[in-house]
Structure formats: structure tokens, C-alpha cells
mmCIF file of C-alpha atoms in Angstrom:
data_model
loop_
_atom_site.group_PDB
_atom_site.id
_atom_site.type_symbol
_atom_site.label_atom_id
_atom_site.label_comp_id
_atom_site.label_asym_id
_atom_site.label_seq_id
_atom_site.Cartn_x
_atom_site.Cartn_y
_atom_site.Cartn_z
ATOM 1 C CA MET B 30 8.407 43.773 -18.846
ATOM 2 C CA ARG B 31 10.696 44.734 -21.952
ATOM 3 C CA LEU B 32 13.204 46.164 -19.777
ATOM 4 C CA VAL B 33 13.174 42.781 -17.596
ATOM 5 C CA PHE B 34 13.883 40.387 -20.452
ATOM 6 C CA PHE B 35 16.705 42.961 -21.773
ATOM 7 C CA LEU B 36 18.388 42.807 -18.277
ATOM 8 C CA ALA B 37 18.057 39.012 -18.284
ATOM 9 C CA ALA B 38 19.785 38.798 -21.572
ATOM 10 C CA TYR B 39 22.362 41.360 -20.512
ATOM 11 C CA ILE B 40 23.536 39.860 -17.365
ATOM 12 C CA ALA B 41 23.612 36.339 -18.942
ATOM 13 C CA VAL B 42 26.183 37.483 -21.503
ATOM 14 C CA ILE B 43 28.168 40.550 -20.263
ATOM 15 C CA PRO B 44 31.865 39.810 -19.323
ATOM 16 C CA LEU B 45 32.321 39.967 -15.508
ATOM 17 C CA THR B 46 35.780 42.246 -15.736
ATOM 18 C CA GLY B 47 35.924 46.196 -16.352
ATOM 19 C CA ALA B 48 34.267 48.991 -14.191
ATOM 20 C CA ALA B 49 35.734 49.237 -10.588
ATOM 21 C CA GLN B 50 32.411 48.199 -9.022
ATOM 22 C CA HIS B 51 32.140 47.468 -5.294
ATOM 23 C CA PRO B 52 30.294 44.589 -3.618
ATOM 24 C CA ILE B 53 28.912 46.550 -1.140
ATOM 25 C CA GLU B 54 27.155 48.758 -3.825
ATOM 26 C CA VAL B 55 24.986 45.825 -4.799
ATOM 27 C CA GLN B 56 24.005 45.291 -1.480
ATOM 28 C CA ARG B 57 22.855 48.691 -0.554
ATOM 29 C CA PHE B 58 21.038 48.772 -3.867
ATOM 30 C CA ALA B 59 19.184 45.641 -2.959
ATOM 31 C CA ALA B 60 18.452 47.110 0.515
ATOM 32 C CA LYS B 61 16.899 49.869 -1.065
ATOM 33 C CA LYS B 62 14.755 47.665 -3.196
ATOM 34 C CA ASP B 63 16.386 49.262 -6.162
ATOM 35 C CA PHE B 64 16.737 45.940 -7.639
ATOM 36 C CA LEU B 65 17.274 47.063 -11.162
ATOM 37 C CA SER B 66 20.227 49.155 -10.190
ATOM 38 C CA ALA B 67 21.717 46.104 -7.881
ATOM 39 C CA LEU B 68 21.456 43.519 -11.384
ATOM 40 C CA THR B 69 23.443 46.264 -13.323
ATOM 41 C CA THR B 70 25.896 46.900 -11.015
ATOM 42 C CA TYR B 71 26.713 43.494 -9.883
ATOM 43 C CA GLY B 72 26.612 42.552 -13.919
ATOM 44 C CA LYS B 73 29.667 45.069 -14.368
ATOM 45 C CA MET B 74 31.693 43.733 -11.709
ATOM 46 C CA SER B 75 34.678 41.795 -12.031
ATOM 47 C CA SER B 76 34.349 38.061 -11.147
ATOM 48 C CA ARG B 77 37.305 38.377 -8.543
ATOM 49 C CA LYS B 78 35.365 40.868 -6.700
ATOM 50 C CA ILE B 79 32.207 39.203 -6.015
ATOM 51 C CA THR B 80 31.629 38.105 -2.525
ATOM 52 C CA PRO B 81 28.839 35.785 -1.203
ATOM 53 C CA ALA B 82 26.789 38.662 0.114
ATOM 54 C CA ALA B 83 27.156 40.276 -3.177
ATOM 55 C CA ALA B 84 25.835 37.185 -4.952
ATOM 56 C CA VAL B 85 23.131 36.815 -2.442
ATOM 57 C CA ALA B 86 22.108 40.387 -2.897
ATOM 58 C CA ALA B 87 22.036 39.946 -6.586
ATOM 59 C CA GLY B 88 20.010 36.649 -6.241
ATOM 60 C CA LYS B 89 17.355 38.384 -4.637
ATOM 61 C CA SER B 90 17.217 41.344 -6.790
ATOM 62 C CA ALA B 91 16.826 39.096 -9.636
ATOM 63 C CA TRP B 92 13.996 37.023 -7.743
ATOM 64 C CA ALA B 93 12.060 40.420 -6.989
ATOM 65 C CA LEU B 94 12.594 41.305 -10.689
ATOM 66 C CA GLY B 95 10.696 38.157 -11.846
ATOM 67 C CA LEU B 96 14.062 36.337 -13.030
ATOM 68 C CA PRO B 97 14.229 33.014 -11.072
ATOM 69 C CA GLN B 98 16.696 31.205 -13.082
ATOM 70 C CA ILE B 99 19.106 34.267 -12.579
ATOM 71 C CA ALA B 100 18.234 33.897 -8.889
ATOM 72 C CA LEU B 101 18.934 30.234 -8.511
ATOM 73 C CA LYS B 102 22.161 30.702 -10.406
ATOM 74 C CA GLU B 103 23.425 33.854 -8.191
ATOM 75 C CA PHE B 104 22.282 31.819 -4.978
ATOM 76 C CA ASP B 105 24.272 28.834 -6.262
ATOM 77 C CA ARG B 106 27.387 30.961 -6.847
ATOM 78 C CA ALA B 107 26.861 32.728 -3.137
ATOM 79 C CA LEU B 108 26.921 29.007 -1.604
ATOM 80 C CA LEU B 109 29.934 27.999 -3.774
ATOM 81 C CA LEU B 110 31.887 30.882 -2.834
ATOM 82 C CA SER B 111 31.211 30.490 0.780
ATOM 83 C CA ASP B 112 32.343 27.156 0.833
ATOM 84 C CA VAL B 113 35.501 28.246 -0.953
ATOM 85 C CA SER B 114 36.442 31.277 1.225
ATOM 86 C CA GLY B 115 33.716 31.728 3.930
ATOM 87 C CA GLY B 116 31.535 34.704 4.130
ATOM 88 C CA LEU B 117 27.977 33.152 5.048
ATOM 89 C CA THR B 118 27.035 31.661 8.465
ATOM 90 C CA HIS B 119 24.983 28.449 8.648
ATOM 91 C CA ALA B 120 22.151 30.356 9.142
ATOM 92 C CA GLU B 121 22.640 32.518 6.230
ATOM 93 C CA LYS B 122 23.417 29.428 4.033
ATOM 94 C CA SER B 123 20.171 27.960 5.241
ATOM 95 C CA ARG B 124 18.232 31.053 4.330
ATOM 96 C CA VAL B 125 19.855 31.091 0.686
ATOM 97 C CA LEU B 126 18.923 27.333 0.310
ATOM 98 C CA PHE B 127 15.165 28.069 1.591
ATOM 99 C CA SER B 128 15.043 30.941 -1.014
ATOM 100 C CA GLN B 129 16.033 28.433 -3.684
ATOM 101 C CA SER B 130 13.532 25.931 -2.402
ATOM 102 C CA ILE B 131 10.645 28.647 -2.555
ATOM 103 C CA ILE B 132 11.775 29.657 -6.135
ATOM 104 C CA GLU B 133 11.791 25.693 -7.334
ATOM 105 C CA PHE B 134 8.335 25.478 -5.553
ATOM 106 C CA GLN B 135 7.149 28.492 -7.333
ATOM 107 C CA GLU B 136 8.378 26.785 -10.665
ATOM 108 C CA GLY B 137 6.327 23.482 -10.056
ATOM 109 C CA GLU B 138 9.895 21.792 -9.261
ATOM 110 C CA TYR B 139 8.857 20.098 -6.148
ATOM 111 C CA ALA B 140 11.279 17.444 -6.158
ATOM 112 C CA ALA B 141 14.123 20.224 -6.540
ATOM 113 C CA SER B 142 12.515 22.233 -3.866
ATOM 114 C CA ALA B 143 12.277 19.228 -1.572
ATOM 115 C CA VAL B 144 16.189 18.774 -1.995
ATOM 116 C CA GLN B 145 16.964 22.409 -1.142
ATOM 117 C CA ALA B 146 14.498 22.420 1.815
ATOM 118 C CA GLN B 147 16.248 19.216 3.042
ATOM 119 C CA LYS B 148 19.748 20.839 2.848
ATOM 120 C CA ALA B 149 18.455 23.939 4.461
ATOM 121 C CA LEU B 150 17.147 21.804 7.631
ATOM 122 C CA GLU B 151 20.492 20.019 7.613
ATOM 123 C CA LEU B 152 22.104 23.577 8.585
ATOM 124 C CA ILE B 153 20.024 24.450 11.352
ATOM 125 C CA ASN B 154 20.559 22.930 14.804
ATOM 126 C CA GLU B 155 17.976 24.694 16.902
ATOM 127 C CA ASP B 156 14.100 24.837 16.445
ATOM 128 C CA GLY B 157 12.490 28.075 15.717
ATOM 129 C CA PRO B 158 10.295 30.082 13.151
ATOM 130 C CA LEU B 159 12.439 29.253 10.657
ATOM 131 C CA LYS B 160 12.855 25.687 10.737
ATOM 132 C CA GLY B 161 9.087 25.723 11.128
ATOM 133 C CA GLN B 162 8.776 27.765 7.767
ATOM 134 C CA ILE B 163 11.178 25.255 6.040
ATOM 135 C CA LEU B 164 9.546 22.260 7.241
ATOM 136 C CA MET B 165 5.923 23.737 6.044
ATOM 137 C CA LEU B 166 7.373 24.274 2.580
ATOM 138 C CA LEU B 167 9.054 20.757 2.553
ATOM 139 C CA GLY B 168 5.638 19.186 3.605
ATOM 140 C CA ASP B 169 3.985 21.379 0.671
ATOM 141 C CA ALA B 170 6.639 20.010 -1.863
ATOM 142 C CA LEU B 171 6.161 16.429 -0.647
ATOM 143 C CA PHE B 172 2.630 16.794 -0.879
ATOM 144 C CA PHE B 173 2.701 17.605 -4.633
ATOM 145 C CA LEU B 174 4.998 14.654 -5.061
ATOM 146 C CA GLU B 175 2.197 12.639 -3.504
ATOM 147 C CA GLN B 176 4.192 11.526 -0.642
ATOM 148 C CA TYR B 177 1.326 12.077 1.927
ATOM 149 C CA LYS B 178 2.751 10.588 5.062
ATOM 150 C CA ASN B 179 6.016 12.051 4.883
ATOM 151 C CA ALA B 180 4.417 15.609 4.304
ATOM 152 C CA GLU B 181 2.007 14.809 7.398
ATOM 153 C CA GLU B 182 4.954 14.367 9.418
ATOM 154 C CA LYS B 183 6.824 17.540 8.405
ATOM 155 C CA TYR B 184 3.444 19.466 8.865
ATOM 156 C CA GLU B 185 3.213 18.194 12.366
ATOM 157 C CA SER B 186 6.688 19.289 13.163
ATOM 158 C CA SER B 187 6.433 22.514 11.689
ATOM 159 C CA ALA B 188 3.257 23.267 13.780
ATOM 160 C CA LYS B 189 5.309 23.157 17.088
ATOM 161 C CA MET B 190 7.652 25.787 16.073
ATOM 162 C CA ILE B 191 5.888 28.226 13.190
ATOM 163 C CA ASN B 192 4.687 31.616 14.150
ATOM 164 C CA SER B 193 0.947 31.790 14.983
ATOM 165 C CA GLU B 194 0.710 34.187 12.147
ATOM 166 C CA ASN B 195 1.307 31.139 9.860
ATOM 167 C CA ASP B 196 -1.001 28.649 11.573
ATOM 168 C CA GLY B 197 -4.010 29.016 9.192
ATOM 169 C CA ASP B 198 -1.791 28.027 6.142
ATOM 170 C CA LEU B 199 -0.150 25.316 7.978
ATOM 171 C CA TYR B 200 -3.426 23.856 9.507
ATOM 172 C CA TYR B 201 -5.060 24.104 5.894
ATOM 173 C CA SER B 202 -2.164 21.910 4.399
ATOM 174 C CA LEU B 203 -2.065 19.474 6.939
ATOM 175 C CA GLY B 204 -5.918 18.755 6.837
ATOM 176 C CA ARG B 205 -5.642 18.669 2.991
ATOM 177 C CA CYS B 206 -3.134 16.277 3.245
ATOM 178 C CA GLN B 207 -4.893 14.146 6.014
ATOM 179 C CA LEU B 208 -8.126 14.214 3.567
ATOM 180 C CA ARG B 209 -5.755 12.886 0.858
ATOM 181 C CA MET B 210 -4.666 10.178 3.202
ATOM 182 C CA GLY B 211 -8.513 9.263 4.059
ATOM 183 C CA LYS B 212 -8.004 10.498 7.624
ATOM 184 C CA LEU B 213 -11.081 12.157 7.923
ATOM 185 C CA GLN B 214 -11.353 13.074 11.881
ATOM 186 C CA GLU B 215 -7.598 13.927 12.051
ATOM 187 C CA SER B 216 -8.455 16.242 8.741
ATOM 188 C CA LYS B 217 -11.727 17.559 10.475
ATOM 189 C CA HIS B 218 -9.732 18.566 13.497
ATOM 190 C CA SER B 219 -6.827 20.244 11.317
ATOM 191 C CA PHE B 220 -9.398 22.529 9.233
ATOM 192 C CA GLN B 221 -11.054 23.557 12.342
ATOM 193 C CA GLN B 222 -7.804 25.051 13.653
ATOM 194 C CA ILE B 223 -8.164 27.844 10.878
ATOM 195 C CA PRO B 224 -9.278 31.219 12.204
ATOM 196 C CA LEU B 225 -12.732 32.186 10.892
ATOM 197 C CA HIS B 226 -11.450 35.052 8.695
ATOM 198 C CA HIS B 227 -8.279 33.574 7.404
ATOM 199 C CA GLU B 228 -7.894 33.541 3.527
ATOM 200 C CA LYS B 229 -7.887 29.713 3.608
ATOM 201 C CA SER B 230 -11.436 29.731 5.657
ATOM 202 C CA PRO B 231 -13.730 29.288 2.663
ATOM 203 C CA ALA B 232 -11.822 26.409 1.541
ATOM 204 C CA ALA B 233 -11.551 24.794 4.686
ATOM 205 C CA ILE B 234 -15.440 25.220 5.492
ATOM 206 C CA ARG B 235 -16.144 23.389 2.276
ATOM 207 C CA ALA B 236 -13.615 20.753 3.283
ATOM 208 C CA LEU B 237 -15.525 20.384 6.489
ATOM 209 C CA ALA B 238 -18.713 20.037 4.763
ATOM 210 C CA GLN B 239 -17.355 17.558 2.569
ATOM 211 C CA ILE B 240 -15.966 15.267 5.337
ATOM 212 C CA ALA B 241 -19.473 15.605 7.173
ATOM 213 C CA PHE B 242 -20.991 14.524 3.713
ATOM 214 C CA GLU B 243 -18.985 11.478 3.412
ATOM 215 C CA SER B 244 -19.664 10.499 7.013
ATOM 216 C CA ASN B 245 -23.034 10.696 6.601
ATOM 217 C CA LYS B 246 -23.599 13.603 9.353
ATOM 218 C CA PHE B 247 -25.902 15.642 7.633
ATOM 219 C CA GLU B 248 -26.764 17.870 10.325
ATOM 220 C CA GLU B 249 -23.254 18.965 10.112
ATOM 221 C CA VAL B 250 -23.366 19.350 6.462
ATOM 222 C CA VAL B 251 -26.092 21.949 6.584
ATOM 223 C CA PHE B 252 -24.130 23.736 9.270
ATOM 224 C CA TRP B 253 -21.010 24.166 7.370
ATOM 225 C CA LEU B 254 -22.656 25.085 4.178
ATOM 226 C CA ARG B 255 -25.065 27.677 5.906
ATOM 227 C CA LYS B 256 -21.869 28.880 7.637
ATOM 228 C CA GLY B 257 -20.166 29.511 4.398
ATOM 229 C CA ARG B 258 -22.904 31.037 2.678
ATOM 230 C CA GLU B 259 -23.237 33.415 5.528
ATOM 231 C CA GLU B 260 -19.624 34.398 5.586
ATOM 232 C CA TYR B 261 -18.235 33.788 2.402
ATOM 233 C CA LYS B 262 -21.101 34.073 -0.094
ATOM 234 C CA ASP B 263 -19.448 34.018 -3.262
ATOM 235 C CA SER B 264 -17.700 30.997 -2.571
ATOM 236 C CA PHE B 265 -20.466 28.939 -1.871
ATOM 237 C CA LEU B 266 -22.839 29.431 -4.965
ATOM 238 C CA ASP B 267 -22.094 26.492 -6.498
ATOM 239 C CA SER B 268 -24.338 23.124 -7.878
ATOM 240 C CA TRP B 269 -22.481 21.035 -5.248
ATOM 241 C CA VAL B 270 -23.582 23.150 -2.529
ATOM 242 C CA ASP B 271 -26.971 22.989 -3.522
ATOM 243 C CA TYR B 272 -26.887 19.250 -4.131
ATOM 244 C CA ALA B 273 -25.003 18.561 -0.471
ATOM 245 C CA LEU B 274 -27.593 20.690 1.089
ATOM 246 C CA ALA B 275 -30.767 19.073 -0.677
ATOM 247 C CA ARG B 276 -29.550 15.524 0.010
ATOM 248 C CA SER B 277 -28.751 16.330 3.526
ATOM 249 C CA PHE B 278 -32.321 17.752 4.223
ATOM 250 C CA ILE B 279 -33.644 14.660 2.803
ATOM 251 C CA ALA B 280 -31.866 12.466 5.109
ATOM 252 C CA LEU B 281 -32.885 14.598 7.830
ATOM 253 C CA ASN B 282 -36.869 14.536 6.809
ATOM 254 C CA GLU B 283 -36.685 18.423 6.413
ATOM 255 C CA PHE B 284 -38.391 17.640 2.934
ATOM 256 C CA GLU B 285 -39.772 21.322 2.501
ATOM 257 C CA GLU B 286 -36.068 22.659 2.755
ATOM 258 C CA ALA B 287 -34.981 20.104 -0.031
ATOM 259 C CA ARG B 288 -37.832 21.347 -2.283
ATOM 260 C CA LYS B 289 -36.513 25.066 -1.493
ATOM 261 C CA VAL B 290 -33.162 24.144 -2.494
ATOM 262 C CA GLY B 291 -34.400 22.631 -5.617
ATOM 263 C CA GLU B 292 -36.436 25.597 -6.517
ATOM 264 C CA PHE B 293 -33.353 27.854 -5.902
ATOM 265 C CA ALA B 294 -30.925 25.801 -8.183
ATOM 266 C CA GLU B 295 -33.671 25.476 -10.720
ATOM 267 C CA ASN B 296 -32.752 29.140 -11.965
ATOM 268 C CA ARG B 297 -29.239 29.286 -11.358
ATOM 269 C CA TYR B 298 -27.441 26.404 -13.263
ATOM 270 C CA PRO B 299 -27.520 24.975 -16.715
ATOM 271 C CA PRO B 300 -29.389 21.875 -17.460
ATOM 272 C CA SER B 301 -26.028 20.195 -18.296
ATOM 273 C CA ASP B 302 -24.476 20.993 -15.034
ATOM 274 C CA SER B 303 -23.577 17.630 -13.524
ATOM 275 C CA TRP B 304 -24.504 18.284 -9.829
ATOM 276 C CA TYR B 305 -27.777 19.853 -10.804
ATOM 277 C CA VAL B 306 -28.433 16.847 -13.051
ATOM 278 C CA LEU B 307 -28.082 14.570 -9.963
ATOM 279 C CA LEU B 308 -29.931 17.273 -7.658
ATOM 280 C CA GLU B 309 -32.902 17.486 -10.062
ATOM 281 C CA ALA B 310 -32.772 13.453 -10.381
ATOM 282 C CA MET B 311 -32.676 12.968 -6.620
ATOM 283 C CA LEU B 312 -35.638 15.389 -5.984
ATOM 284 C CA GLU B 313 -37.683 13.694 -8.524
ATOM 285 C CA ALA B 314 -37.115 10.289 -7.101
ATOM 286 C CA PHE B 315 -37.964 11.754 -3.704
ATOM 287 C CA GLU B 316 -41.227 13.202 -4.944
ATOM 288 C CA TRP B 317 -41.887 9.929 -6.523
ATOM 289 C CA ASP B 318 -41.406 8.192 -3.345
ATOM 290 C CA GLN B 319 -43.490 10.501 -1.446
ATOM 291 C CA GLY B 320 -46.114 10.373 -3.952
ATOM 292 C CA ASN B 321 -46.301 6.322 -3.607
ATOM 293 C CA LYS B 322 -46.471 6.730 -0.070
ATOM 294 C CA GLU B 323 -49.267 8.914 0.083
ATOM 295 C CA THR B 324 -51.213 6.477 -2.331
ATOM 296 C CA GLU B 325 -50.412 3.537 0.058
ATOM 297 C CA GLU B 326 -51.811 5.612 3.022
ATOM 298 C CA ILE B 327 -54.910 6.219 1.089
ATOM 299 C CA SER B 328 -55.284 2.708 -0.137
ATOM 300 C CA GLY B 329 -54.547 1.696 3.291
#
């Protein structure tokens, strides 16, 4: 880590004159994943010798070494040099802008990320996987900017182009966006497109349970939460899950199941846990109501 910080300071202040380094050396080092050598060689190069391709290689190397601001700077340099003297195709420029958009997104600069993604899209004429990936990233940036309608449109456009290996991430993002918009059925459909063993599956199953809960579809709540505990136990051992299960069992007149949930929860959560407090109060009210009904039946 100290070496990386030293390198950042070194490249920032070193005069770009001196040793006869060649741009192709930077590209070769970067291609071999020797990113430190790539940046060191680049830093010693005369500014007059820097090519767009060398600047791109330096940007990628800086990014790989955890130096996002240097990466952005060198990507900017590559685009500027290409605008002046050529050297990058439209497709290559689009990839550079896409890289900048990713970095800005990773840094939490969602507005800047959206701008760079839009610029990248303007350089692509044909639909395809790259355009699909850029659209998905633009959708993510717009989502965090709370521009949900625009984000949904970008996700839906991306779905027509993106590779199947990215479907799970895309449909999770789309479902999350639609959920924020209150489009429960559309959100449900999107979450159901995610493969069972995708890394987003636990979150998708929980979202499906939440949608069912908000829609008072209690059989579906039980189905999804049991599915979650069966497939991803560690992701479904929290108090909301037990509250939702107990509430659903009561609504379905499965009183013994509701009591079992209460007994299970009693030994798992601290008394101050908010969902456990609601669960306990709900079960107490249920037992009180059941007791009153039994008294009325006896009296009658």
C-alpha cells in the first residue's frame, strides 16, 4: 500500500521529459499485468511521445493499482490526444468512456458516471453486448440519482442486448427499481427471472417475499421465506423473516405454525429488537383473541 501511494505521488510530480521510453513498452507491461512497471515507464516518458494507446494502458494500470483519479486523468488524456491526432476508433473511445463511467460509479459520483455512460452510448451505432453493459451501468447511476423511470427504461433496453451471463444482475437491478416505483407485479416478474443460484438470489427471494407480504398474499410469503431458509439459511435468520412468517400463518389460520415461529424467535433475538417486539405483541394479541373466542363459546 505504501508503494502505491509513493507511486501516485511520483507520477503526479515527475517531469514528463528525459529517458527514451517507448509507448509500446507501456502497453506491453500493461498486457502482462505488470501495472507498476507500466506506470513507471509511462511516468518517465516524454510528453511528446505519449500516444492515445499508451495513455489508455497507463489509465488501466492506475485503475488496477487502486489509483482511480490517476486513471481518470490518463483516460482523459487519451481521449484528448485522439481528438487532436487520431489513434482511437469510436469503439475504443466508447470503451474508455465506459471505463471512466465505472470508476465514477465506484467512487459514488453517480451524476458524473451517467454523463460518461451517455457519451459512450453516443459513439455506438449498433446494438450489442457492449451497449447493453453501458445501458445497465447508466441505469444503475440513474437509480442512485433517484431517476427511477429513466433507470427502468435503460434497464429494459439493456435486457435486449446484454449477454445471458449478466441477466441476473440486470433483472435484480430492474426489479429493485420497479419496487421503488411501486410497480409490484412488474418487480415480481423481474425478480423471478434471476437464476436460483445467482449471487443476487437471496436478495431477490427476500424481495419476492416482501412483495407478497405487501400484497397480502400470505401463502406466497410462506413459500418464498421457506425457500430462502432452505437454499440460503444464513441470509434468512433475522427477525423480519420470523415476523412475516408468523403474520402469514395467523392470516392463513395456521395457528400452531405461528406459535412455533414465536417459540423459535424467543431464544434468538434481544427484547429490544424492533421486529421481535412487533412479533411478540402480535402473538400476544392473537392469544388474547383466541382466549376470548373460547370463553364466548363456553358461555354460549
